[in-house]
């Protein structure tokens, strides 16, 4: 196991007494990555600032950076404000992961889509992320694959 996987496994909440090798063999690192991405998308899908910030506090490094074709920002509070602005521009939208989460060496990659209030696809893309030693997102880069009259995306 590499240094990153060892430190991430050691930092993960989980059953007492399981060492990093056992935890990895049980798929707990994959489960943690699924949880991080799920909470990250939950932040995009949460309308209230306080609840959204709670999702980001558990998954986003305090100084984490974000960029996509429209914006570049840094910090958890800036991320919260950006998500709020995207949600305000397109009321009723929801973000959804549409692929498995590929990962290696503290990096993640996944596909996503944004649906309008009627469930129509309005944006499709991919996100590439880097995680810190505690498994929180320290960098996320969003790529738009197709856009349908929108400017909001993870």
PDB file of C-alpha atoms in Angstrom:
ATOM      1  CA  UNK A   1       0.000   0.000   0.000  1.00  0.00           C
ATOM      2  CA  UNK A   2       1.381   3.445  -0.854  1.00  0.00           C
ATOM      3  CA  UNK A   3       1.860   6.267   1.666  1.00  0.00           C
ATOM      4  CA  UNK A   4      -1.328   8.059   0.595  1.00  0.00           C
ATOM      5  CA  UNK A   5      -3.500   4.947   0.921  1.00  0.00           C
ATOM      6  CA  UNK A   6      -1.928   4.171   4.303  1.00  0.00           C
ATOM      7  CA  UNK A   7      -2.546   7.679   5.662  1.00  0.00           C
ATOM      8  CA  UNK A   8      -6.086   7.786   4.251  1.00  0.00           C
ATOM      9  CA  UNK A   9      -6.930   4.364   5.677  1.00  0.00           C
ATOM     10  CA  UNK A  10      -5.581   5.423   9.072  1.00  0.00           C
ATOM     11  CA  UNK A  11      -7.680   8.628   9.017  1.00  0.00           C
ATOM     12  CA  UNK A  12     -10.919   6.928   8.023  1.00  0.00           C
ATOM     13  CA  UNK A  13     -13.645   6.378  10.553  1.00  0.00           C
ATOM     14  CA  UNK A  14     -14.433   2.717  10.712  1.00  0.00           C
ATOM     15  CA  UNK A  15     -14.575  -0.469  12.724  1.00  0.00           C
ATOM     16  CA  UNK A  16     -12.173  -0.456  15.668  1.00  0.00           C
ATOM     17  CA  UNK A  17      -9.164  -2.708  15.418  1.00  0.00           C
ATOM     18  CA  UNK A  18      -8.942  -2.829  11.637  1.00  0.00           C
ATOM     19  CA  UNK A  19      -5.549  -1.830  10.292  1.00  0.00           C
ATOM     20  CA  UNK A  20      -5.033  -0.082   6.947  1.00  0.00           C
ATOM     21  CA  UNK A  21      -4.365  -3.294   4.989  1.00  0.00           C
ATOM     22  CA  UNK A  22      -7.479  -5.014   6.342  1.00  0.00           C
ATOM     23  CA  UNK A  23      -9.588  -1.901   5.828  1.00  0.00           C
ATOM     24  CA  UNK A  24      -8.403  -1.580   2.209  1.00  0.00           C
ATOM     25  CA  UNK A  25      -9.113  -5.249   1.504  1.00  0.00           C
ATOM     26  CA  UNK A  26     -12.644  -4.745   2.837  1.00  0.00           C
ATOM     27  CA  UNK A  27     -13.231  -1.890   0.395  1.00  0.00           C
ATOM     28  CA  UNK A  28     -13.456   0.777   3.101  1.00  0.00           C
ATOM     29  CA  UNK A  29     -11.276   3.228   1.143  1.00  0.00           C
ATOM     30  CA  UNK A  30     -13.599   2.885  -1.839  1.00  0.00           C
ATOM     31  CA  UNK A  31     -16.567   3.395   0.495  1.00  0.00           C
ATOM     32  CA  UNK A  32     -14.937   6.551   1.903  1.00  0.00           C
ATOM     33  CA  UNK A  33     -14.369   7.934  -1.615  1.00  0.00           C
ATOM     34  CA  UNK A  34     -17.988   7.184  -2.518  1.00  0.00           C
ATOM     35  CA  UNK A  35     -19.036   8.978   0.666  1.00  0.00           C
ATOM     36  CA  UNK A  36     -16.850  12.035  -0.110  1.00  0.00           C
ATOM     37  CA  UNK A  37     -18.241  12.362  -3.645  1.00  0.00           C
ATOM     38  CA  UNK A  38     -21.781  11.741  -2.411  1.00  0.00           C
ATOM     39  CA  UNK A  39     -21.472  14.498   0.214  1.00  0.00           C
ATOM     40  CA  UNK A  40     -19.841  16.821  -2.348  1.00  0.00           C
ATOM     41  CA  UNK A  41     -22.789  16.344  -4.708  1.00  0.00           C
ATOM     42  CA  UNK A  42     -25.152  16.704  -1.752  1.00  0.00           C
ATOM     43  CA  UNK A  43     -23.642  20.168  -1.250  1.00  0.00           C
ATOM     44  CA  UNK A  44     -24.497  21.019  -4.870  1.00  0.00           C
ATOM     45  CA  UNK A  45     -28.031  19.723  -4.294  1.00  0.00           C
ATOM     46  CA  UNK A  46     -28.653  21.577  -1.016  1.00  0.00           C
ATOM     47  CA  UNK A  47     -30.463  24.912  -1.143  1.00  0.00           C
ATOM     48  CA  UNK A  48     -29.750  26.153   2.388  1.00  0.00           C
ATOM     49  CA  UNK A  49     -26.387  27.794   3.064  1.00  0.00           C
ATOM     50  CA  UNK A  50     -25.982  26.257   6.532  1.00  0.00           C
ATOM     51  CA  UNK A  51     -26.801  22.708   5.454  1.00  0.00           C
ATOM     52  CA  UNK A  52     -24.674  23.038   2.328  1.00  0.00           C
ATOM     53  CA  UNK A  53     -21.733  24.326   4.357  1.00  0.00           C
ATOM     54  CA  UNK A  54     -22.095  21.328   6.693  1.00  0.00           C
ATOM     55  CA  UNK A  55     -21.636  19.006   3.681  1.00  0.00           C
ATOM     56  CA  UNK A  56     -18.603  20.994   2.565  1.00  0.00           C
ATOM     57  CA  UNK A  57     -17.044  21.024   6.039  1.00  0.00           C
ATOM     58  CA  UNK A  58     -16.956  17.232   6.064  1.00  0.00           C
ATOM     59  CA  UNK A  59     -15.609  16.836   2.523  1.00  0.00           C
ATOM     60  CA  UNK A  60     -13.880  20.041   1.398  1.00  0.00           C
ATOM     61  CA  UNK A  61     -10.447  21.162   2.586  1.00  0.00           C
ATOM     62  CA  UNK A  62     -10.713  24.609   4.197  1.00  0.00           C
ATOM     63  CA  UNK A  63      -8.464  26.070   1.479  1.00  0.00           C
ATOM     64  CA  UNK A  64      -9.567  23.737  -1.323  1.00  0.00           C
ATOM     65  CA  UNK A  65      -9.620  25.082  -4.872  1.00  0.00           C
ATOM     66  CA  UNK A  66     -12.274  24.743  -7.550  1.00  0.00           C
ATOM     67  CA  UNK A  67     -12.299  25.609 -11.203  1.00  0.00           C
ATOM     68  CA  UNK A  68     -14.440  24.983 -14.231  1.00  0.00           C
ATOM     69  CA  UNK A  69     -14.761  26.804 -17.570  1.00  0.00           C
ATOM     70  CA  UNK A  70     -16.542  29.714 -15.843  1.00  0.00           C
ATOM     71  CA  UNK A  71     -14.867  30.251 -12.486  1.00  0.00           C
ATOM     72  CA  UNK A  72     -11.755  29.712 -10.407  1.00  0.00           C
ATOM     73  CA  UNK A  73     -11.982  30.004  -6.627  1.00  0.00           C
ATOM     74  CA  UNK A  74     -10.356  28.958  -3.405  1.00  0.00           C
ATOM     75  CA  UNK A  75     -11.710  28.174   0.043  1.00  0.00           C
ATOM     76  CA  UNK A  76     -14.698  26.439   1.554  1.00  0.00           C
ATOM     77  CA  UNK A  77     -16.746  29.619   1.987  1.00  0.00           C
ATOM     78  CA  UNK A  78     -16.078  30.706  -1.600  1.00  0.00           C
ATOM     79  CA  UNK A  79     -17.208  27.251  -2.756  1.00  0.00           C
ATOM     80  CA  UNK A  80     -20.385  27.554  -0.707  1.00  0.00           C
ATOM     81  CA  UNK A  81     -21.118  30.973  -2.251  1.00  0.00           C
ATOM     82  CA  UNK A  82     -20.441  29.667  -5.763  1.00  0.00           C
ATOM     83  CA  UNK A  83     -22.834  26.762  -5.334  1.00  0.00           C
ATOM     84  CA  UNK A  84     -25.480  29.159  -3.971  1.00  0.00           C
ATOM     85  CA  UNK A  85     -25.064  31.388  -7.045  1.00  0.00           C
ATOM     86  CA  UNK A  86     -25.362  28.403  -9.414  1.00  0.00           C
ATOM     87  CA  UNK A  87     -28.483  27.223  -7.626  1.00  0.00           C
ATOM     88  CA  UNK A  88     -30.015  30.714  -7.726  1.00  0.00           C
ATOM     89  CA  UNK A  89     -29.377  30.950 -11.483  1.00  0.00           C
ATOM     90  CA  UNK A  90     -31.209  27.679 -12.121  1.00  0.00           C
ATOM     91  CA  UNK A  91     -33.831  26.958  -9.490  1.00  0.00           C
ATOM     92  CA  UNK A  92     -34.804  23.320  -9.098  1.00  0.00           C
ATOM     93  CA  UNK A  93     -31.661  21.850 -10.655  1.00  0.00           C
ATOM     94  CA  UNK A  94     -29.972  18.785  -9.253  1.00  0.00           C
ATOM     95  CA  UNK A  95     -26.556  17.277  -9.792  1.00  0.00           C
ATOM     96  CA  UNK A  96     -26.036  13.553 -10.176  1.00  0.00           C
ATOM     97  CA  UNK A  97     -22.989  11.281 -10.534  1.00  0.00           C
ATOM     98  CA  UNK A  98     -23.321   9.192 -13.703  1.00  0.00           C
ATOM     99  CA  UNK A  99     -20.239   6.981 -13.530  1.00  0.00           C
ATOM    100  CA  UNK A 100     -18.164   4.921 -11.195  1.00  0.00           C
ATOM    101  CA  UNK A 101     -15.623   6.934  -9.224  1.00  0.00           C
ATOM    102  CA  UNK A 102     -12.167   6.192 -10.576  1.00  0.00           C
ATOM    103  CA  UNK A 103      -9.380   6.770  -8.075  1.00  0.00           C
ATOM    104  CA  UNK A 104      -5.680   6.355  -7.555  1.00  0.00           C
ATOM    105  CA  UNK A 105      -2.992   7.986  -5.439  1.00  0.00           C
ATOM    106  CA  UNK A 106      -5.395  10.476  -3.842  1.00  0.00           C
ATOM    107  CA  UNK A 107      -7.004  11.528  -7.113  1.00  0.00           C
ATOM    108  CA  UNK A 108     -10.588  10.976  -8.207  1.00  0.00           C
ATOM    109  CA  UNK A 109     -12.433  11.204 -11.506  1.00  0.00           C
ATOM    110  CA  UNK A 110     -16.146  10.899 -12.166  1.00  0.00           C
ATOM    111  CA  UNK A 111     -18.834  11.912 -14.655  1.00  0.00           C
ATOM    112  CA  UNK A 112     -21.893  13.938 -13.686  1.00  0.00           C
ATOM    113  CA  UNK A 113     -24.962  15.588 -15.101  1.00  0.00           C
ATOM    114  CA  UNK A 114     -27.167  18.477 -14.092  1.00  0.00           C
ATOM    115  CA  UNK A 115     -30.916  18.026 -14.476  1.00  0.00           C
ATOM    116  CA  UNK A 116     -33.544  20.749 -14.494  1.00  0.00           C
ATOM    117  CA  UNK A 117     -36.671  20.617 -12.318  1.00  0.00           C
ATOM    118  CA  UNK A 118     -38.410  18.416 -14.895  1.00  0.00           C
ATOM    119  CA  UNK A 119     -35.528  15.933 -15.017  1.00  0.00           C
ATOM    120  CA  UNK A 120     -34.153  17.129 -18.361  1.00  0.00           C
ATOM    121  CA  UNK A 121     -30.410  17.059 -18.814  1.00  0.00           C
ATOM    122  CA  UNK A 122     -29.001  20.577 -19.064  1.00  0.00           C
ATOM    123  CA  UNK A 123     -25.297  19.997 -18.476  1.00  0.00           C
ATOM    124  CA  UNK A 124     -22.957  17.005 -18.669  1.00  0.00           C
ATOM    125  CA  UNK A 125     -19.358  16.852 -17.571  1.00  0.00           C
ATOM    126  CA  UNK A 126     -16.525  15.269 -15.663  1.00  0.00           C
ATOM    127  CA  UNK A 127     -14.739  16.284 -12.509  1.00  0.00           C
ATOM    128  CA  UNK A 128     -11.169  15.564 -11.540  1.00  0.00           C
ATOM    129  CA  UNK A 129     -10.253  15.966  -7.886  1.00  0.00           C
ATOM    130  CA  UNK A 130      -7.329  15.677  -5.537  1.00  0.00           C
ATOM    131  CA  UNK A 131      -7.739  14.695  -1.893  1.00  0.00           C
ATOM    132  CA  UNK A 132      -5.715  15.777   1.119  1.00  0.00           C
ATOM    133  CA  UNK A 133      -4.246  13.322   3.640  1.00  0.00           C
ATOM    134  CA  UNK A 134      -7.561  13.302   5.572  1.00  0.00           C
ATOM    135  CA  UNK A 135      -9.499  12.342   2.435  1.00  0.00           C
ATOM    136  CA  UNK A 136     -11.084  15.773   1.925  1.00  0.00           C
ATOM    137  CA  UNK A 137     -11.190  17.475  -1.465  1.00  0.00           C
ATOM    138  CA  UNK A 138      -8.308  19.907  -1.825  1.00  0.00           C
ATOM    139  CA  UNK A 139      -8.759  20.518  -5.555  1.00  0.00           C
ATOM    140  CA  UNK A 140     -11.658  19.966  -7.952  1.00  0.00           C
ATOM    141  CA  UNK A 141     -11.655  20.750 -11.645  1.00  0.00           C
ATOM    142  CA  UNK A 142     -14.909  20.484 -13.585  1.00  0.00           C
ATOM    143  CA  UNK A 143     -15.036  19.953 -17.352  1.00  0.00           C
ATOM    144  CA  UNK A 144     -18.215  20.605 -19.350  1.00  0.00           C
ATOM    145  CA  UNK A 145     -18.859  17.980 -22.044  1.00  0.00           C
ATOM    146  CA  UNK A 146     -22.166  19.337 -23.289  1.00  0.00           C
ATOM    147  CA  UNK A 147     -24.165  22.384 -22.308  1.00  0.00           C
ATOM    148  CA  UNK A 148     -27.833  23.093 -22.965  1.00  0.00           C
ATOM    149  CA  UNK A 149     -28.521  26.778 -22.180  1.00  0.00           C
ATOM    150  CA  UNK A 150     -26.879  26.745 -18.779  1.00  0.00           C
ATOM    151  CA  UNK A 151     -23.905  27.947 -16.824  1.00  0.00           C
ATOM    152  CA  UNK A 152     -23.979  25.828 -13.667  1.00  0.00           C
ATOM    153  CA  UNK A 153     -21.825  22.801 -12.956  1.00  0.00           C
ATOM    154  CA  UNK A 154     -19.741  20.925 -10.441  1.00  0.00           C
TER     155      UNK A 154
END
